[in-house]
């Protein structure tokens, strides 16, 4: 145990292996249930505090978040942070995503940004914590160090996360220790959803000790897969408990009986055995719904319907509990009961499947693309143009400014009327010279522009750090590899009238060159070959031709830190989105997507690649 004062943030683990924070309001709600102890039932219904999280339930015994409509389980944790850090002050840092909405940073990143902000630093470089980004507080922007792409960031105030004082456990566990509870235990919630969740857990515990009774209920399950929930009992009928066993008369209200059954045994624990804390061997200490066979799950669904019937809640038939659907029968039963508790009709169907690749295609069916030469292209490292110094390269893009305006240079953040504030390797130009870029008109210290050029690819091009206008031909640092492209005789969702262009990227692992983040160090190449898809339409072929230019200029991939896995020194996508799902769009990287082709054309234009670029490549 640790004697400390801390702020508590509840977090969940996403599919990319990163811990994402719940909002302060949700964390307060979870913390209240934790402090209430086993009497609260051990489950947190997140929809009670945030309607957008209605499908989610947290099981505190197993420390998992359960999504009722898909059956997805994700680990959760109770993490502690310094009360003087961002969560202890209600400060949330967010970045603007491609959809124009705001996404909060991971808690550790937000705390790092807030610390620099409070120290009044002009910017903060996140490389030290594994991210190739710079946060510029003067423009409130996030800048990708490798691509120079900029996104907006914002700082907003929210609720302060819950605070705890006294003895803090080194690991998260439930029930909470008595010393950590700062408020009296809350009474169990009596809403239908909470009553249902607790009764389901009680039924799982009881059902693990033997088959559900009576066996006559099996006759009510027709072979077609329809499970008809029995009608409400007539006058004088004896109520049934959650195991389906007929009991004698009871005087207690049905909802109270259910709560007593649920709280009598901790959630997830086997009857007669103590609850196991997270991290212990819980396989013998609790029964998960996923471990029950189909027959027991069907009995569980029927038993739970009887619990609801006993409490006067209407029920309706639930379908597809016997079919070949990948929906877990337990999930189907629980979802059906939840919906029936709200008086909604229920008919569960097969959920959509992730379809990454097309049906098998023979070599004879693969065709070249009309209007596009060859079917593959290799790329190797292109040498930077020699014979010109950085000053000579920039000279053709700049006009000297004799009387600079009273503004800041957005590179060094010093006034243009004062010398440059750049402190790195000294360029050969004077630090007080000021120049204006010829096309966009933005003004900087020439000293700063030379330093920025020296830190880049040194390929003879320059990109304005303010408006991203590109001067010259921009090239990247993509490692050597191969790009294949051809037609396959299948259509993409949303494009039924044309075939499909398939692109296959292959990049092997290797050693980083002088233009990469860590020269001489090895880099990994995960997920290759990568298959991508375009419709064989006029606009789809246009996109392909521009992607070929981007490939030749080494702009499709880069070496850096993966935003999905957090791995450094690996091959990553370089700001030009590709569609890697062939027959679905479950991850957002598939079809149908009516705006994708226009979006990727805009992304290519931001890299300096347009229809004029194809003519330049031919020249």
Tab-separated table of C-alpha atoms in Angstrom, residues 158-397:
chain	number	residue	atom	x	y	z
A	158	UNK	CA	-13.919	19.890	-17.688
A	159	UNK	CA	-14.781	18.338	-14.353
A	160	UNK	CA	-11.887	17.476	-12.082
A	161	UNK	CA	-11.336	13.723	-11.952
A	162	UNK	CA	-12.170	12.029	-8.603
A	163	UNK	CA	-9.609	12.405	-5.817
A	164	UNK	CA	-8.499	9.822	-3.271
A	165	UNK	CA	-6.353	10.235	-0.180
A	166	UNK	CA	-4.796	7.875	2.315
A	167	UNK	CA	-3.741	4.353	1.364
A	168	UNK	CA	-3.642	3.640	-2.346
A	169	UNK	CA	-3.297	0.087	-3.698
A	170	UNK	CA	-0.356	-0.545	-5.999
A	171	UNK	CA	-2.683	-2.296	-8.424
A	172	UNK	CA	-6.326	-1.791	-9.273
A	173	UNK	CA	-8.661	-4.182	-7.543
A	174	UNK	CA	-12.270	-4.604	-6.512
A	175	UNK	CA	-13.915	-4.510	-4.037
A	176	UNK	CA	-12.216	-1.314	-2.881
A	177	UNK	CA	-10.545	-1.473	0.512
A	178	UNK	CA	-12.580	0.083	3.317
A	179	UNK	CA	-9.914	2.679	3.942
A	180	UNK	CA	-10.241	4.086	0.440
A	181	UNK	CA	-13.955	4.713	0.582
A	182	UNK	CA	-14.719	8.346	1.322
A	183	UNK	CA	-18.507	8.143	1.043
A	184	UNK	CA	-21.147	5.779	2.485
A	185	UNK	CA	-22.129	2.829	0.284
A	186	UNK	CA	-24.769	3.705	-2.254
A	187	UNK	CA	-27.933	1.579	-2.419
A	188	UNK	CA	-28.170	-0.751	-5.432
A	189	UNK	CA	-29.799	0.808	-8.487
A	190	UNK	CA	-33.298	-0.541	-9.156
A	191	UNK	CA	-33.577	0.432	-12.843
A	192	UNK	CA	-34.533	-2.522	-15.132
A	193	UNK	CA	-31.094	-2.603	-16.776
A	194	UNK	CA	-29.167	-2.847	-13.513
A	195	UNK	CA	-31.639	-5.387	-12.122
A	196	UNK	CA	-31.142	-7.443	-15.273
A	197	UNK	CA	-27.343	-7.287	-15.172
A	198	UNK	CA	-27.210	-8.393	-11.553
A	199	UNK	CA	-29.722	-11.186	-12.104
A	200	UNK	CA	-27.765	-12.455	-15.116
A	201	UNK	CA	-24.656	-12.729	-12.958
A	202	UNK	CA	-26.597	-14.549	-10.243
A	203	UNK	CA	-27.929	-16.994	-12.833
A	204	UNK	CA	-24.439	-17.616	-14.220
A	205	UNK	CA	-23.162	-18.391	-10.722
A	206	UNK	CA	-26.035	-20.748	-9.948
A	207	UNK	CA	-25.959	-22.287	-13.406
A	208	UNK	CA	-22.302	-23.205	-13.036
A	209	UNK	CA	-23.151	-25.653	-10.271
A	210	UNK	CA	-25.414	-27.822	-12.380
A	211	UNK	CA	-27.990	-27.844	-15.154
A	212	UNK	CA	-30.833	-25.386	-14.992
A	213	UNK	CA	-34.162	-26.778	-13.805
A	214	UNK	CA	-36.809	-27.819	-14.604
A	215	UNK	CA	-35.860	-29.789	-17.689
A	216	UNK	CA	-39.398	-29.424	-19.003
A	217	UNK	CA	-38.488	-25.923	-20.171
A	218	UNK	CA	-36.428	-27.473	-22.961
A	219	UNK	CA	-39.657	-28.360	-24.727
A	220	UNK	CA	-40.345	-24.680	-25.181
A	221	UNK	CA	-37.316	-24.292	-27.481
A	222	UNK	CA	-38.439	-25.112	-31.053
A	223	UNK	CA	-35.816	-26.594	-33.381
A	224	UNK	CA	-36.108	-23.673	-35.780
A	225	UNK	CA	-33.989	-21.486	-33.513
A	226	UNK	CA	-36.859	-19.418	-32.105
A	227	UNK	CA	-36.812	-19.075	-28.333
A	228	UNK	CA	-40.279	-18.048	-27.201
A	229	UNK	CA	-40.297	-16.456	-23.830
A	230	UNK	CA	-43.152	-17.878	-21.720
A	231	UNK	CA	-46.249	-15.745	-21.051
A	232	UNK	CA	-46.725	-14.029	-17.700
A	233	UNK	CA	-47.936	-16.422	-14.991
A	234	UNK	CA	-51.630	-16.531	-14.301
A	235	UNK	CA	-53.272	-15.750	-10.989
A	236	UNK	CA	-51.951	-17.920	-8.197
A	237	UNK	CA	-48.922	-19.076	-10.121
A	238	UNK	CA	-45.775	-19.472	-8.097
A	239	UNK	CA	-42.850	-17.206	-9.055
A	240	UNK	CA	-39.692	-18.697	-10.510
A	241	UNK	CA	-36.198	-17.814	-9.452
A	242	UNK	CA	-33.269	-17.152	-11.780
A	243	UNK	CA	-32.435	-20.832	-12.114
A	244	UNK	CA	-35.910	-21.772	-13.333
A	245	UNK	CA	-36.765	-23.698	-10.144
A	246	UNK	CA	-40.279	-23.279	-8.756
A	247	UNK	CA	-40.194	-21.860	-5.258
A	248	UNK	CA	-42.743	-21.349	-2.568
A	249	UNK	CA	-44.626	-18.102	-2.054
A	250	UNK	CA	-42.510	-15.054	-1.351
A	251	UNK	CA	-43.511	-11.793	0.283
A	252	UNK	CA	-40.585	-9.730	-0.910
A	253	UNK	CA	-40.933	-7.556	-4.003
A	254	UNK	CA	-39.450	-9.209	-7.123
A	255	UNK	CA	-36.845	-6.489	-7.702
A	256	UNK	CA	-35.647	-6.794	-4.100
A	257	UNK	CA	-35.349	-10.569	-4.483
A	258	UNK	CA	-33.255	-10.136	-7.587
A	259	UNK	CA	-30.945	-7.617	-5.937
A	260	UNK	CA	-30.479	-9.868	-2.932
A	261	UNK	CA	-29.585	-12.797	-5.182
A	262	UNK	CA	-27.108	-10.683	-7.116
A	263	UNK	CA	-25.394	-9.141	-4.117
A	264	UNK	CA	-25.243	-12.367	-2.112
A	265	UNK	CA	-22.341	-13.612	-4.247
A	266	UNK	CA	-19.776	-11.175	-5.664
A	267	UNK	CA	-20.047	-10.648	-9.429
A	268	UNK	CA	-18.155	-13.297	-11.315
A	269	UNK	CA	-17.463	-15.502	-8.279
A	270	UNK	CA	-18.508	-19.108	-7.936
A	271	UNK	CA	-21.070	-19.758	-5.227
A	272	UNK	CA	-19.382	-20.582	-1.967
A	273	UNK	CA	-15.955	-19.282	-3.002
A	274	UNK	CA	-14.398	-15.892	-2.379
A	275	UNK	CA	-14.056	-13.404	-5.218
A	276	UNK	CA	-10.632	-13.385	-6.869
A	277	UNK	CA	-8.953	-10.037	-7.452
A	278	UNK	CA	-7.839	-9.076	-10.981
A	279	UNK	CA	-4.543	-10.686	-11.823
A	280	UNK	CA	-5.271	-13.814	-9.783
A	281	UNK	CA	-6.140	-17.141	-11.398
A	282	UNK	CA	-9.810	-16.420	-11.908
A	283	UNK	CA	-10.546	-19.359	-14.231
A	284	UNK	CA	-11.616	-21.501	-11.302
A	285	UNK	CA	-13.117	-18.627	-9.328
A	286	UNK	CA	-15.688	-17.318	-11.775
A	287	UNK	CA	-17.717	-18.407	-14.781
A	288	UNK	CA	-17.621	-16.138	-17.829
A	289	UNK	CA	-20.566	-16.084	-20.176
A	290	UNK	CA	-18.276	-16.933	-23.080
A	291	UNK	CA	-17.316	-20.236	-21.436
A	292	UNK	CA	-20.876	-21.571	-21.292
A	293	UNK	CA	-22.025	-23.912	-24.031
A	294	UNK	CA	-24.948	-23.078	-26.308
A	295	UNK	CA	-27.483	-25.169	-24.356
A	296	UNK	CA	-26.693	-23.532	-21.035
A	297	UNK	CA	-26.760	-20.095	-22.673
A	298	UNK	CA	-30.215	-20.781	-24.055
A	299	UNK	CA	-31.372	-21.919	-20.599
A	300	UNK	CA	-29.841	-18.775	-19.148
A	301	UNK	CA	-31.818	-16.620	-21.569
A	302	UNK	CA	-35.043	-18.452	-20.666
A	303	UNK	CA	-34.283	-18.168	-16.959
A	304	UNK	CA	-33.680	-14.445	-17.255
A	305	UNK	CA	-36.933	-13.985	-19.126
A	306	UNK	CA	-38.682	-15.578	-16.153
A	307	UNK	CA	-36.968	-13.180	-13.803
A	308	UNK	CA	-38.350	-10.300	-15.837
A	309	UNK	CA	-41.771	-11.890	-16.061
A	310	UNK	CA	-41.827	-12.259	-12.277
A	311	UNK	CA	-41.149	-8.523	-11.975
A	312	UNK	CA	-43.913	-7.668	-14.425
A	313	UNK	CA	-41.667	-6.698	-17.380
A	314	UNK	CA	-43.130	-7.579	-20.827
A	315	UNK	CA	-41.099	-9.902	-23.057
A	316	UNK	CA	-41.040	-10.767	-26.755
A	317	UNK	CA	-39.474	-13.599	-28.790
A	318	UNK	CA	-35.723	-13.552	-29.424
A	319	UNK	CA	-34.501	-15.086	-32.676
A	320	UNK	CA	-31.278	-16.615	-33.941
A	321	UNK	CA	-30.074	-18.258	-30.741
A	322	UNK	CA	-29.623	-21.575	-32.551
A	323	UNK	CA	-28.418	-20.417	-35.959
A	324	UNK	CA	-24.899	-20.166	-37.348
A	325	UNK	CA	-24.620	-16.478	-36.491
A	326	UNK	CA	-21.258	-15.443	-34.983
A	327	UNK	CA	-23.207	-13.486	-32.389
A	328	UNK	CA	-22.515	-15.191	-29.081
A	329	UNK	CA	-25.773	-16.794	-27.920
A	330	UNK	CA	-25.263	-15.239	-24.500
A	331	UNK	CA	-25.009	-11.837	-26.117
A	332	UNK	CA	-28.113	-12.538	-28.171
A	333	UNK	CA	-30.065	-13.541	-25.087
A	334	UNK	CA	-28.898	-10.625	-22.942
A	335	UNK	CA	-29.514	-8.083	-25.714
A	336	UNK	CA	-32.926	-9.511	-26.407
A	337	UNK	CA	-33.894	-9.330	-22.748
A	338	UNK	CA	-32.619	-5.758	-22.414
A	339	UNK	CA	-34.629	-4.695	-25.440
A	340	UNK	CA	-37.702	-6.560	-24.317
A	341	UNK	CA	-37.422	-4.869	-20.929
A	342	UNK	CA	-37.835	-1.593	-22.788
A	343	UNK	CA	-40.801	-2.990	-24.729
A	344	UNK	CA	-38.901	-3.124	-28.054
A	345	UNK	CA	-39.266	-5.902	-30.667
A	346	UNK	CA	-36.184	-8.095	-30.964
A	347	UNK	CA	-34.824	-9.930	-33.978
A	348	UNK	CA	-31.084	-10.505	-33.884
A	349	UNK	CA	-29.375	-11.061	-37.223
A	350	UNK	CA	-25.860	-11.919	-38.311
A	351	UNK	CA	-23.516	-8.968	-37.737
A	352	UNK	CA	-21.403	-7.704	-40.640
A	353	UNK	CA	-18.086	-9.449	-41.183
A	354	UNK	CA	-14.708	-7.868	-41.785
A	355	UNK	CA	-13.818	-8.582	-45.436
A	356	UNK	CA	-10.206	-7.574	-46.041
A	357	UNK	CA	-9.550	-9.434	-49.290
A	358	UNK	CA	-11.535	-10.285	-52.449
A	359	UNK	CA	-12.430	-13.849	-53.458
A	360	UNK	CA	-9.503	-15.853	-54.894
A	361	UNK	CA	-8.379	-14.635	-58.315
A	362	UNK	CA	-6.476	-16.777	-60.833
A	363	UNK	CA	-3.499	-15.393	-62.757
A	364	UNK	CA	-5.498	-15.445	-65.985
A	365	UNK	CA	-8.106	-13.141	-64.422
A	366	UNK	CA	-5.562	-10.489	-63.431
A	367	UNK	CA	-5.326	-7.791	-66.122
A	368	UNK	CA	-3.227	-4.700	-66.695
A	369	UNK	CA	-4.897	-1.323	-66.252
A	370	UNK	CA	-5.746	0.515	-69.499
A	371	UNK	CA	-3.883	3.808	-69.771
A	372	UNK	CA	-1.299	2.832	-67.116
A	373	UNK	CA	2.028	1.449	-68.237
A	374	UNK	CA	3.535	-1.662	-66.657
A	375	UNK	CA	2.125	-3.485	-63.613
A	376	UNK	CA	4.762	-2.764	-60.995
A	377	UNK	CA	7.330	-0.219	-59.909
A	378	UNK	CA	10.354	-0.368	-57.655
A	379	UNK	CA	11.865	2.491	-55.771
A	380	UNK	CA	15.298	3.008	-54.319
A	381	UNK	CA	16.808	5.862	-52.430
A	382	UNK	CA	17.179	8.930	-54.627
A	383	UNK	CA	20.245	11.022	-54.021
A	384	UNK	CA	19.702	14.636	-53.042
A	385	UNK	CA	20.602	17.178	-55.658
A	386	UNK	CA	24.207	18.147	-55.274
A	387	UNK	CA	26.118	21.276	-56.170
A	388	UNK	CA	23.818	23.763	-54.446
A	389	UNK	CA	24.031	24.996	-50.901
A	390	UNK	CA	20.835	25.502	-48.846
A	391	UNK	CA	21.239	29.245	-49.276
A	392	UNK	CA	21.379	28.839	-53.072
A	393	UNK	CA	18.288	26.609	-53.066
A	394	UNK	CA	16.231	29.037	-51.009
A	395	UNK	CA	17.364	32.072	-52.924
A	396	UNK	CA	15.114	31.225	-55.892
A	397	UNK	CA	12.037	30.988	-53.636
